[in-house]
mmCIF file with all atom_site columns, C-alpha atoms in Angstrom:
data_model
loop_
_atom_site.group_PDB
_atom_site.id
_atom_site.type_symbol
_atom_site.label_atom_id
_atom_site.label_alt_id
_atom_site.label_comp_id
_atom_site.label_asym_id
_atom_site.label_entity_id
_atom_site.label_seq_id
_atom_site.pdbx_PDB_ins_code
_atom_site.Cartn_x
_atom_site.Cartn_y
_atom_site.Cartn_z
_atom_site.occupancy
_atom_site.B_iso_or_equiv
_atom_site.pdbx_formal_charge
_atom_site.auth_seq_id
_atom_site.auth_comp_id
_atom_site.auth_asym_id
_atom_site.auth_atom_id
_atom_site.pdbx_PDB_model_num
ATOM 1   C CA . MET M 1 1   ? 4.090  -286.261 147.984 1.00 50.00 ? 477 MET M CA 1
ATOM 2   C CA . PRO M 1 2   ? 4.359  -284.224 151.333 1.00 56.00 ? 478 PRO M CA 1
ATOM 3   C CA . ILE M 1 3   ? 1.923  -281.287 151.697 1.00 54.00 ? 479 ILE M CA 1
ATOM 4   C CA . GLU M 1 4   ? 4.749  -278.755 151.824 1.00 57.00 ? 480 GLU M CA 1
ATOM 5   C CA . ASP M 1 5   ? 5.653  -279.855 148.249 1.00 58.00 ? 481 ASP M CA 1
ATOM 6   C CA . GLU M 1 6   ? 2.029  -279.748 147.051 1.00 58.00 ? 482 GLU M CA 1
ATOM 7   C CA . LEU M 1 7   ? 1.688  -276.244 148.601 1.00 53.00 ? 483 LEU M CA 1
ATOM 8   C CA . GLN M 1 8   ? 5.007  -275.090 147.020 1.00 51.00 ? 484 GLN M CA 1
ATOM 9   C CA . GLU M 1 9   ? 3.842  -276.417 143.537 1.00 55.00 ? 485 GLU M CA 1
ATOM 10  C CA . ASP M 1 10  ? 0.373  -274.797 144.039 1.00 57.00 ? 486 ASP M CA 1
ATOM 11  C CA . ILE M 1 11  ? 1.789  -271.272 144.505 1.00 59.00 ? 487 ILE M CA 1
ATOM 12  C CA . GLN M 1 12  ? 4.536  -270.942 141.843 1.00 59.00 ? 488 GLN M CA 1
ATOM 13  C CA . GLY M 1 13  ? 7.263  -268.466 143.085 1.00 60.00 ? 489 GLY M CA 1
ATOM 14  C CA . ALA M 1 14  ? 6.293  -268.866 146.684 1.00 58.00 ? 490 ALA M CA 1
ATOM 15  C CA . PRO M 1 15  ? 9.304  -268.322 148.930 1.00 61.00 ? 491 PRO M CA 1
ATOM 16  C CA . THR M 1 16  ? 10.185 -271.467 150.852 1.00 63.00 ? 492 THR M CA 1
ATOM 17  C CA . SER M 1 17  ? 9.598  -269.609 154.293 1.00 64.00 ? 493 SER M CA 1
ATOM 18  C CA . TRP M 1 18  ? 5.871  -269.971 153.548 1.00 61.00 ? 494 TRP M CA 1
ATOM 19  C CA . ILE M 1 19  ? 5.987  -273.666 154.420 1.00 62.00 ? 495 ILE M CA 1
ATOM 20  C CA . LEU M 1 20  ? 7.987  -273.222 157.543 1.00 67.00 ? 496 LEU M CA 1
ATOM 21  C CA . ASP M 1 21  ? 6.563  -273.345 161.136 1.00 68.00 ? 497 ASP M CA 1
ATOM 22  C CA . LYS M 1 22  ? 5.453  -270.264 162.781 1.00 67.00 ? 498 LYS M CA 1
ATOM 23  C CA . ARG M 1 23  ? 8.271  -268.060 164.139 1.00 62.00 ? 499 ARG M CA 1
ATOM 24  C CA . ALA M 1 24  ? 8.198  -265.743 167.049 1.00 60.00 ? 500 ALA M CA 1
ATOM 25  C CA . PHE M 1 25  ? 8.474  -262.081 166.361 1.00 62.00 ? 501 PHE M CA 1
ATOM 26  C CA . ARG M 1 26  ? 11.280 -260.307 168.141 1.00 65.00 ? 502 ARG M CA 1
ATOM 27  C CA . GLU M 1 27  ? 10.241 -257.222 169.947 1.00 67.00 ? 503 GLU M CA 1
ATOM 28  C CA . VAL M 1 28  ? 11.978 -253.906 168.685 1.00 70.00 ? 504 VAL M CA 1
ATOM 29  C CA . HIS M 1 29  ? 13.241 -251.669 171.401 1.00 79.00 ? 505 HIS M CA 1
ATOM 30  C CA . SER M 1 30  ? 14.867 -249.169 169.387 1.00 86.00 ? 506 SER M CA 1
ATOM 31  C CA . VAL M 1 31  ? 15.512 -248.054 165.532 1.00 89.00 ? 507 VAL M CA 1
ATOM 32  C CA . GLN M 1 32  ? 18.215 -246.006 164.127 1.00 92.00 ? 508 GLN M CA 1
ATOM 33  C CA . VAL M 1 33  ? 18.778 -243.865 160.926 1.00 93.00 ? 509 VAL M CA 1
ATOM 34  C CA . VAL M 1 34  ? 22.217 -242.804 160.006 1.00 95.00 ? 510 VAL M CA 1
ATOM 35  C CA . TRP M 1 35  ? 23.014 -239.727 157.938 1.00 94.00 ? 511 TRP M CA 1
ATOM 36  C CA . PRO M 1 36  ? 26.289 -239.252 156.283 1.00 94.00 ? 512 PRO M CA 1
ATOM 37  C CA . LEU M 1 37  ? 25.830 -235.431 156.273 1.00 93.00 ? 513 LEU M CA 1
ATOM 38  C CA . SER M 1 38  ? 28.226 -233.649 153.769 1.00 93.00 ? 514 SER M CA 1
ATOM 39  C CA . ILE M 1 39  ? 29.886 -230.525 155.164 1.00 93.00 ? 515 ILE M CA 1
ATOM 40  C CA . ASP M 1 40  ? 29.795 -228.902 151.635 1.00 95.00 ? 516 ASP M CA 1
ATOM 41  C CA . VAL M 1 41  ? 26.010 -229.590 151.443 1.00 95.00 ? 517 VAL M CA 1
ATOM 42  C CA . LEU M 1 42  ? 25.457 -228.209 154.988 1.00 94.00 ? 518 LEU M CA 1
ATOM 43  C CA . ARG M 1 43  ? 27.553 -225.063 153.966 1.00 94.00 ? 519 ARG M CA 1
ATOM 44  C CA . ARG M 1 44  ? 25.432 -224.524 150.958 1.00 94.00 ? 520 ARG M CA 1
ATOM 45  C CA . THR M 1 45  ? 22.346 -224.870 152.896 1.00 95.00 ? 521 THR M CA 1
ATOM 46  C CA . ALA M 1 46  ? 23.485 -222.247 155.370 1.00 94.00 ? 522 ALA M CA 1
ATOM 47  C CA . HIS M 1 47  ? 24.527 -219.929 152.439 1.00 94.00 ? 523 HIS M CA 1
ATOM 48  C CA . ARG M 1 48  ? 21.018 -220.444 150.710 1.00 94.00 ? 524 ARG M CA 1
ATOM 49  C CA . SER M 1 49  ? 19.306 -219.378 154.035 1.00 93.00 ? 525 SER M CA 1
ATOM 50  C CA . SER M 1 50  ? 21.419 -216.216 154.077 1.00 91.00 ? 526 SER M CA 1
ATOM 51  C CA . PHE M 1 51  ? 21.140 -215.448 150.442 1.00 92.00 ? 527 PHE M CA 1
ATOM 52  C CA . CYS M 1 52  ? 17.361 -215.912 150.243 1.00 92.00 ? 528 CYS M CA 1
ATOM 53  C CA . LYS M 1 53  ? 16.873 -214.326 153.681 1.00 92.00 ? 529 LYS M CA 1
ATOM 54  C CA . GLU M 1 54  ? 14.632 -217.282 154.833 1.00 92.00 ? 530 GLU M CA 1
ATOM 55  C CA . LEU M 1 55  ? 14.719 -220.624 156.395 1.00 92.00 ? 531 LEU M CA 1
ATOM 56  C CA . ALA M 1 56  ? 16.506 -223.315 154.391 1.00 93.00 ? 532 ALA M CA 1
ATOM 57  C CA . GLU M 1 57  ? 15.974 -227.002 154.935 1.00 93.00 ? 533 GLU M CA 1
ATOM 58  C CA . LEU M 1 58  ? 17.790 -230.235 154.341 1.00 94.00 ? 534 LEU M CA 1
ATOM 59  C CA . LYS M 1 59  ? 15.922 -233.569 154.717 1.00 93.00 ? 535 LYS M CA 1
ATOM 60  C CA . CYS M 1 60  ? 17.824 -236.759 155.601 1.00 94.00 ? 536 CYS M CA 1
ATOM 61  C CA . PRO M 1 61  ? 17.316 -239.132 152.891 1.00 93.00 ? 537 PRO M CA 1
ATOM 62  C CA . GLY M 1 62  ? 17.298 -242.155 155.160 1.00 92.00 ? 538 GLY M CA 1
ATOM 63  C CA . VAL M 1 63  ? 14.264 -243.416 157.318 1.00 91.00 ? 539 VAL M CA 1
ATOM 64  C CA . SER M 1 64  ? 14.222 -245.765 160.147 1.00 90.00 ? 540 SER M CA 1
ATOM 65  C CA . ALA M 1 65  ? 12.343 -248.954 160.533 1.00 87.00 ? 541 ALA M CA 1
ATOM 66  C CA . PRO M 1 66  ? 8.969  -248.476 162.264 1.00 84.00 ? 542 PRO M CA 1
ATOM 67  C CA . LEU M 1 67  ? 8.901  -248.068 166.089 1.00 82.00 ? 543 LEU M CA 1
ATOM 68  C CA . GLY M 1 68  ? 5.705  -247.144 167.626 1.00 76.00 ? 544 GLY M CA 1
ATOM 69  C CA . GLY M 1 69  ? 3.814  -247.229 164.359 1.00 76.00 ? 545 GLY M CA 1
ATOM 70  C CA . LEU M 1 70  ? 6.066  -244.499 162.867 1.00 79.00 ? 546 LEU M CA 1
ATOM 71  C CA . THR M 1 71  ? 9.187  -244.163 160.861 1.00 84.00 ? 547 THR M CA 1
ATOM 72  C CA . TRP M 1 72  ? 11.736 -241.551 161.884 1.00 86.00 ? 548 TRP M CA 1
ATOM 73  C CA . SER M 1 73  ? 14.164 -239.308 160.177 1.00 89.00 ? 549 SER M CA 1
ATOM 74  C CA . MET M 1 74  ? 16.174 -235.959 160.703 1.00 92.00 ? 550 MET M CA 1
ATOM 75  C CA . LEU M 1 75  ? 15.634 -232.460 159.303 1.00 91.00 ? 551 LEU M CA 1
ATOM 76  C CA . LEU M 1 76  ? 18.495 -229.836 159.193 1.00 93.00 ? 552 LEU M CA 1
ATOM 77  C CA . GLN M 1 77  ? 17.343 -226.243 159.138 1.00 93.00 ? 553 GLN M CA 1
ATOM 78  C CA . ALA M 1 78  ? 19.470 -223.149 158.545 1.00 94.00 ? 554 ALA M CA 1
ATOM 79  C CA . ASP M 1 79  ? 17.373 -220.401 160.025 1.00 94.00 ? 555 ASP M CA 1
ATOM 80  C CA . TRP M 1 80  ? 17.918 -216.771 158.959 1.00 93.00 ? 556 TRP M CA 1
ATOM 81  C CA . ASP M 1 81  ? 17.496 -213.974 161.455 1.00 94.00 ? 557 ASP M CA 1
ATOM 82  C CA . PRO M 1 82  ? 17.027 -210.409 159.872 1.00 93.00 ? 558 PRO M CA 1
ATOM 83  C CA . VAL M 1 83  ? 17.927 -208.619 162.985 1.00 94.00 ? 559 VAL M CA 1
ATOM 84  C CA . ARG M 1 84  ? 21.348 -210.522 163.511 1.00 93.00 ? 560 ARG M CA 1
ATOM 85  C CA . GLN M 1 85  ? 22.016 -210.751 159.742 1.00 93.00 ? 561 GLN M CA 1
ATOM 86  C CA . ALA M 1 86  ? 23.180 -214.282 160.469 1.00 94.00 ? 562 ALA M CA 1
ATOM 87  C CA . THR M 1 87  ? 22.158 -217.970 160.096 1.00 94.00 ? 563 THR M CA 1
ATOM 88  C CA . GLN M 1 88  ? 21.937 -220.701 162.824 1.00 95.00 ? 564 GLN M CA 1
ATOM 89  C CA . VAL M 1 89  ? 21.925 -224.446 161.917 1.00 94.00 ? 565 VAL M CA 1
ATOM 90  C CA . GLY M 1 90  ? 19.543 -226.728 163.939 1.00 92.00 ? 566 GLY M CA 1
ATOM 91  C CA . LEU M 1 91  ? 18.767 -230.447 163.657 1.00 92.00 ? 567 LEU M CA 1
ATOM 92  C CA . PHE M 1 92  ? 15.362 -232.019 164.436 1.00 89.00 ? 568 PHE M CA 1
ATOM 93  C CA . CYS M 1 93  ? 13.986 -235.583 164.798 1.00 87.00 ? 569 CYS M CA 1
ATOM 94  C CA . THR M 1 94  ? 10.800 -236.097 162.705 1.00 82.00 ? 570 THR M CA 1
ATOM 95  C CA . PRO M 1 95  ? 8.199  -238.689 162.211 1.00 81.00 ? 571 PRO M CA 1
ATOM 96  C CA . ARG M 1 96  ? 7.544  -239.506 158.758 1.00 77.00 ? 572 ARG M CA 1
ATOM 97  C CA . ASN M 1 97  ? 4.078  -241.149 158.678 1.00 73.00 ? 573 ASN M CA 1
ATOM 98  C CA . ALA M 1 98  ? 2.143  -239.924 161.591 1.00 69.00 ? 574 ALA M CA 1
ATOM 99  C CA . PRO M 1 99  ? -1.605 -239.443 161.294 1.00 67.00 ? 575 PRO M CA 1
ATOM 100 C CA . HIS M 1 100 ? -2.631 -235.652 161.354 1.00 65.00 ? 576 HIS M CA 1
ATOM 101 C CA . ASN M 1 101 ? -5.076 -236.111 164.363 1.00 64.00 ? 577 ASN M CA 1
ATOM 102 C CA . CYS M 1 102 ? -2.980 -237.812 166.807 1.00 67.00 ? 578 CYS M CA 1
ATOM 103 C CA . TRP M 1 103 ? -0.269 -236.771 169.401 1.00 70.00 ? 579 TRP M CA 1
ATOM 104 C CA . TYR M 1 104 ? 2.850  -238.852 169.687 1.00 72.00 ? 580 TYR M CA 1
ATOM 105 C CA . ARG M 1 105 ? 5.363  -239.335 172.377 1.00 75.00 ? 581 ARG M CA 1
ATOM 106 C CA . PHE M 1 106 ? 8.995  -240.296 171.776 1.00 80.00 ? 582 PHE M CA 1
ATOM 107 C CA . GLY M 1 107 ? 12.406 -240.531 173.363 1.00 83.00 ? 583 GLY M CA 1
ATOM 108 C CA . GLY M 1 108 ? 16.017 -241.098 171.890 1.00 85.00 ? 584 GLY M CA 1
ATOM 109 C CA . ARG M 1 109 ? 19.290 -239.489 171.146 1.00 87.00 ? 585 ARG M CA 1
ATOM 110 C CA . VAL M 1 110 ? 21.341 -237.936 168.376 1.00 88.00 ? 586 VAL M CA 1
ATOM 111 C CA . ASP M 1 111 ? 24.878 -238.681 168.259 1.00 89.00 ? 587 ASP M CA 1
ATOM 112 C CA . VAL M 1 112 ? 27.700 -237.466 165.802 1.00 88.00 ? 588 VAL M CA 1
ATOM 113 C CA . GLU M 1 113 ? 30.402 -239.930 165.154 1.00 83.00 ? 589 GLU M CA 1
ATOM 114 C CA . GLY M 1 114 ? 33.909 -239.015 166.507 1.00 63.00 ? 590 GLY M CA 1
ATOM 115 C CA . ASP M 1 115 ? 35.339 -236.851 169.477 1.00 61.00 ? 591 ASP M CA 1
ATOM 116 C CA . LEU M 1 116 ? 33.332 -233.920 168.716 1.00 68.00 ? 592 LEU M CA 1
ATOM 117 C CA . GLY M 1 117 ? 31.208 -234.035 172.056 1.00 65.00 ? 593 GLY M CA 1
ATOM 118 C CA . LEU M 1 118 ? 28.023 -233.914 170.037 1.00 76.00 ? 594 LEU M CA 1
ATOM 119 C CA . SER M 1 119 ? 25.529 -236.325 171.661 1.00 78.00 ? 595 SER M CA 1
ATOM 120 C CA . GLN M 1 120 ? 22.165 -235.009 172.711 1.00 75.00 ? 596 GLN M CA 1
ATOM 121 C CA . SER M 1 121 ? 19.108 -236.766 174.397 1.00 78.00 ? 597 SER M CA 1
ATOM 122 C CA . ILE M 1 122 ? 15.700 -235.895 173.267 1.00 74.00 ? 598 ILE M CA 1
ATOM 123 C CA . SER M 1 123 ? 12.253 -236.555 174.630 1.00 70.00 ? 599 SER M CA 1
ATOM 124 C CA . CYS M 1 124 ? 8.853  -235.110 173.509 1.00 69.00 ? 600 CYS M CA 1
ATOM 125 C CA . SER M 1 125 ? 5.554  -235.810 175.253 1.00 63.00 ? 601 SER M CA 1
ATOM 126 C CA . HIS M 1 126 ? 3.490  -234.310 172.387 1.00 60.00 ? 602 HIS M CA 1
ATOM 127 C CA . LEU M 1 127 ? 4.333  -234.310 168.860 1.00 61.00 ? 603 LEU M CA 1
ATOM 128 C CA . THR M 1 128 ? 1.857  -234.035 165.965 1.00 58.00 ? 604 THR M CA 1
ATOM 129 C CA . ALA M 1 129 ? 2.151  -235.048 162.152 1.00 55.00 ? 605 ALA M CA 1
ATOM 130 C CA . GLY M 1 130 ? 3.216  -232.070 159.980 1.00 56.00 ? 606 GLY M CA 1
ATOM 131 C CA . SER M 1 131 ? 5.328  -230.621 162.705 1.00 60.00 ? 607 SER M CA 1
ATOM 132 C CA . GLU M 1 132 ? 9.049  -229.812 162.210 1.00 58.00 ? 608 GLU M CA 1
ATOM 133 C CA . GLY M 1 133 ? 9.839  -232.577 164.828 1.00 70.00 ? 609 GLY M CA 1
ATOM 134 C CA . ARG M 1 134 ? 11.913 -231.720 167.951 1.00 80.00 ? 610 ARG M CA 1
ATOM 135 C CA . GLY M 1 135 ? 15.488 -230.956 168.362 1.00 84.00 ? 611 GLY M CA 1
ATOM 136 C CA . TRP M 1 136 ? 17.883 -228.102 168.730 1.00 88.00 ? 612 TRP M CA 1
ATOM 137 C CA . VAL M 1 137 ? 17.988 -224.640 166.983 1.00 90.00 ? 613 VAL M CA 1
ATOM 138 C CA . ASP M 1 138 ? 21.867 -224.701 167.376 1.00 92.00 ? 614 ASP M CA 1
ATOM 139 C CA . PHE M 1 139 ? 22.673 -228.357 167.363 1.00 91.00 ? 615 PHE M CA 1
ATOM 140 C CA . PHE M 1 140 ? 26.347 -227.800 166.479 1.00 91.00 ? 616 PHE M CA 1
ATOM 141 C CA . GLY M 1 141 ? 26.942 -225.233 169.149 1.00 91.00 ? 617 GLY M CA 1
ATOM 142 C CA . VAL M 1 142 ? 28.399 -222.736 166.675 1.00 93.00 ? 618 VAL M CA 1
ATOM 143 C CA . GLY M 1 143 ? 25.879 -220.033 167.118 1.00 94.00 ? 619 GLY M CA 1
ATOM 144 C CA . TRP M 1 144 ? 24.772 -217.417 164.843 1.00 95.00 ? 620 TRP M CA 1
ATOM 145 C CA . MET M 1 145 ? 27.008 -217.245 161.678 1.00 94.00 ? 621 MET M CA 1
ATOM 146 C CA . SER M 1 146 ? 27.212 -214.074 159.766 1.00 90.00 ? 622 SER M CA 1
ATOM 147 C CA . GLY M 1 147 ? 27.040 -214.284 155.959 1.00 85.00 ? 623 GLY M CA 1
ATOM 148 C CA . GLY M 1 148 ? 25.277 -217.767 156.432 1.00 88.00 ? 624 GLY M CA 1
ATOM 149 C CA . TRP M 1 149 ? 28.440 -219.594 157.224 1.00 92.00 ? 625 TRP M CA 1
ATOM 150 C CA . ASP M 1 150 ? 31.337 -218.942 159.618 1.00 93.00 ? 626 ASP M CA 1
ATOM 151 C CA . GLU M 1 151 ? 34.312 -221.210 158.682 1.00 93.00 ? 627 GLU M CA 1
ATOM 152 C CA . GLU M 1 152 ? 36.177 -220.090 161.596 1.00 93.00 ? 628 GLU M CA 1
ATOM 153 C CA . ALA M 1 153 ? 33.405 -220.526 164.267 1.00 92.00 ? 629 ALA M CA 1
ATOM 154 C CA . TRP M 1 154 ? 32.852 -223.993 162.821 1.00 92.00 ? 630 TRP M CA 1
ATOM 155 C CA . VAL M 1 155 ? 36.355 -225.200 162.941 1.00 91.00 ? 631 VAL M CA 1
ATOM 156 C CA . ALA M 1 156 ? 36.835 -223.487 166.384 1.00 91.00 ? 632 ALA M CA 1
ATOM 157 C CA . ARG M 1 157 ? 34.004 -225.826 167.640 1.00 88.00 ? 633 ARG M CA 1
ATOM 158 C CA . GLY M 1 158 ? 36.183 -228.831 166.559 1.00 87.00 ? 634 GLY M CA 1
ATOM 159 C CA . LEU M 1 159 ? 34.002 -229.449 163.456 1.00 89.00 ? 635 LEU M CA 1
ATOM 160 C CA . PRO M 1 160 ? 35.547 -230.675 160.322 1.00 90.00 ? 636 PRO M CA 1
ATOM 161 C CA . ALA M 1 161 ? 35.795 -228.164 157.543 1.00 90.00 ? 637 ALA M CA 1
ATOM 162 C CA . ALA M 1 162 ? 35.452 -230.787 154.853 1.00 91.00 ? 638 ALA M CA 1
ATOM 163 C CA . GLY M 1 163 ? 34.141 -234.187 154.220 1.00 91.00 ? 639 GLY M CA 1
ATOM 164 C CA . GLU M 1 164 ? 31.068 -235.398 156.273 1.00 90.00 ? 640 GLU M CA 1
ATOM 165 C CA . LEU M 1 165 ? 29.608 -236.053 159.628 1.00 91.00 ? 641 LEU M CA 1
ATOM 166 C CA . ARG M 1 166 ? 28.043 -239.186 160.498 1.00 91.00 ? 642 ARG M CA 1
ATOM 167 C CA . VAL M 1 167 ? 24.752 -238.181 162.344 1.00 92.00 ? 643 VAL M CA 1
ATOM 168 C CA . THR M 1 168 ? 22.872 -240.927 163.986 1.00 92.00 ? 644 THR M CA 1
ATOM 169 C CA . LEU M 1 169 ? 19.366 -240.787 165.461 1.00 91.00 ? 645 LEU M CA 1
ATOM 170 C CA . THR M 1 170 ? 18.347 -243.561 167.698 1.00 91.00 ? 646 THR M CA 1
ATOM 171 C CA . VAL M 1 171 ? 14.703 -243.597 168.897 1.00 88.00 ? 647 VAL M CA 1
ATOM 172 C CA . THR M 1 172 ? 14.155 -245.719 171.870 1.00 86.00 ? 648 THR M CA 1
ATOM 173 C CA . ALA M 1 173 ? 10.554 -245.085 172.666 1.00 77.00 ? 649 ALA M CA 1
ATOM 174 C CA . ALA M 1 174 ? 7.549  -244.071 170.761 1.00 73.00 ? 650 ALA M CA 1
ATOM 175 C CA . ASN M 1 175 ? 3.945  -244.360 171.222 1.00 69.00 ? 651 ASN M CA 1
ATOM 176 C CA . ASN M 1 176 ? 0.606  -242.750 170.307 1.00 62.00 ? 652 ASN M CA 1
ATOM 177 C CA . ALA M 1 177 ? -0.520 -240.466 173.133 1.00 58.00 ? 653 ALA M CA 1
ATOM 178 C CA . GLY M 1 178 ? -4.077 -240.030 172.030 1.00 54.00 ? 654 GLY M CA 1
ATOM 179 C CA . ASN M 1 179 ? -6.340 -238.123 169.885 1.00 50.00 ? 655 ASN M CA 1
ATOM 180 C CA . MET M 1 180 ? -5.822 -234.418 169.458 1.00 44.00 ? 656 MET M CA 1
ATOM 181 C CA . GLU M 1 181 ? -9.544 -233.710 170.145 1.00 48.00 ? 657 GLU M CA 1
ATOM 182 C CA . ASP M 1 182 ? -8.896 -235.089 173.645 1.00 43.00 ? 658 ASP M CA 1
ATOM 183 C CA . ASP M 1 183 ? -5.677 -233.652 174.635 1.00 41.00 ? 659 ASP M CA 1
ATOM 184 C CA . SER M 1 184 ? -6.081 -234.389 178.340 1.00 40.00 ? 660 SER M CA 1
ATOM 185 C CA . ASP M 1 185 ? -3.480 -237.234 177.868 1.00 39.00 ? 661 ASP M CA 1
ATOM 186 C CA . ALA M 1 186 ? -0.821 -234.969 176.393 1.00 37.00 ? 662 ALA M CA 1
ATOM 187 C CA . ASP M 1 187 ? 1.818  -233.366 178.607 1.00 39.00 ? 663 ASP M CA 1
ATOM 188 C CA . SER M 1 188 ? 3.417  -230.056 178.056 1.00 37.00 ? 664 SER M CA 1
ATOM 189 C CA . ASP M 1 189 ? 6.890  -229.630 177.386 1.00 38.00 ? 665 ASP M CA 1
#
């Protein structure tokens, strides 16, 4: 009996890949997370911010594969301004599993599918765990919306009034920039 068969018999239920020769790992240069963002959910988040007179957040349910030791996702924030009596919608890139005592650097881009002209590059030289990430306070370019949501301003920007937006975060570089106690390696934005 060949040794492979003996090993397979010894470990009941073991996958056949366990007895194959070594395989080379493929280096990962970028990771993506796609968010099918419902316009209705986005609208309700903006209204909630206006009604409660506070920041309202909506977390992307998806998470990327690891890159630079971190998984990545997105966060939408509807920010209420009491002076303007209006809400602004921002989008942020966030690490999900970063240790709390380290700086991270990353780069990438966020794209919205379609001919909306929404494509933004992002880079950050120092990001810590627990932060809101990095992004844009007015990602969609609509500005401050009175009453939480301004349908006319939204549509005038060329954004759909219904359905969903397919938002894609692509992280192309990520690494640990050092310990926070020694921040000499962290650049300022």
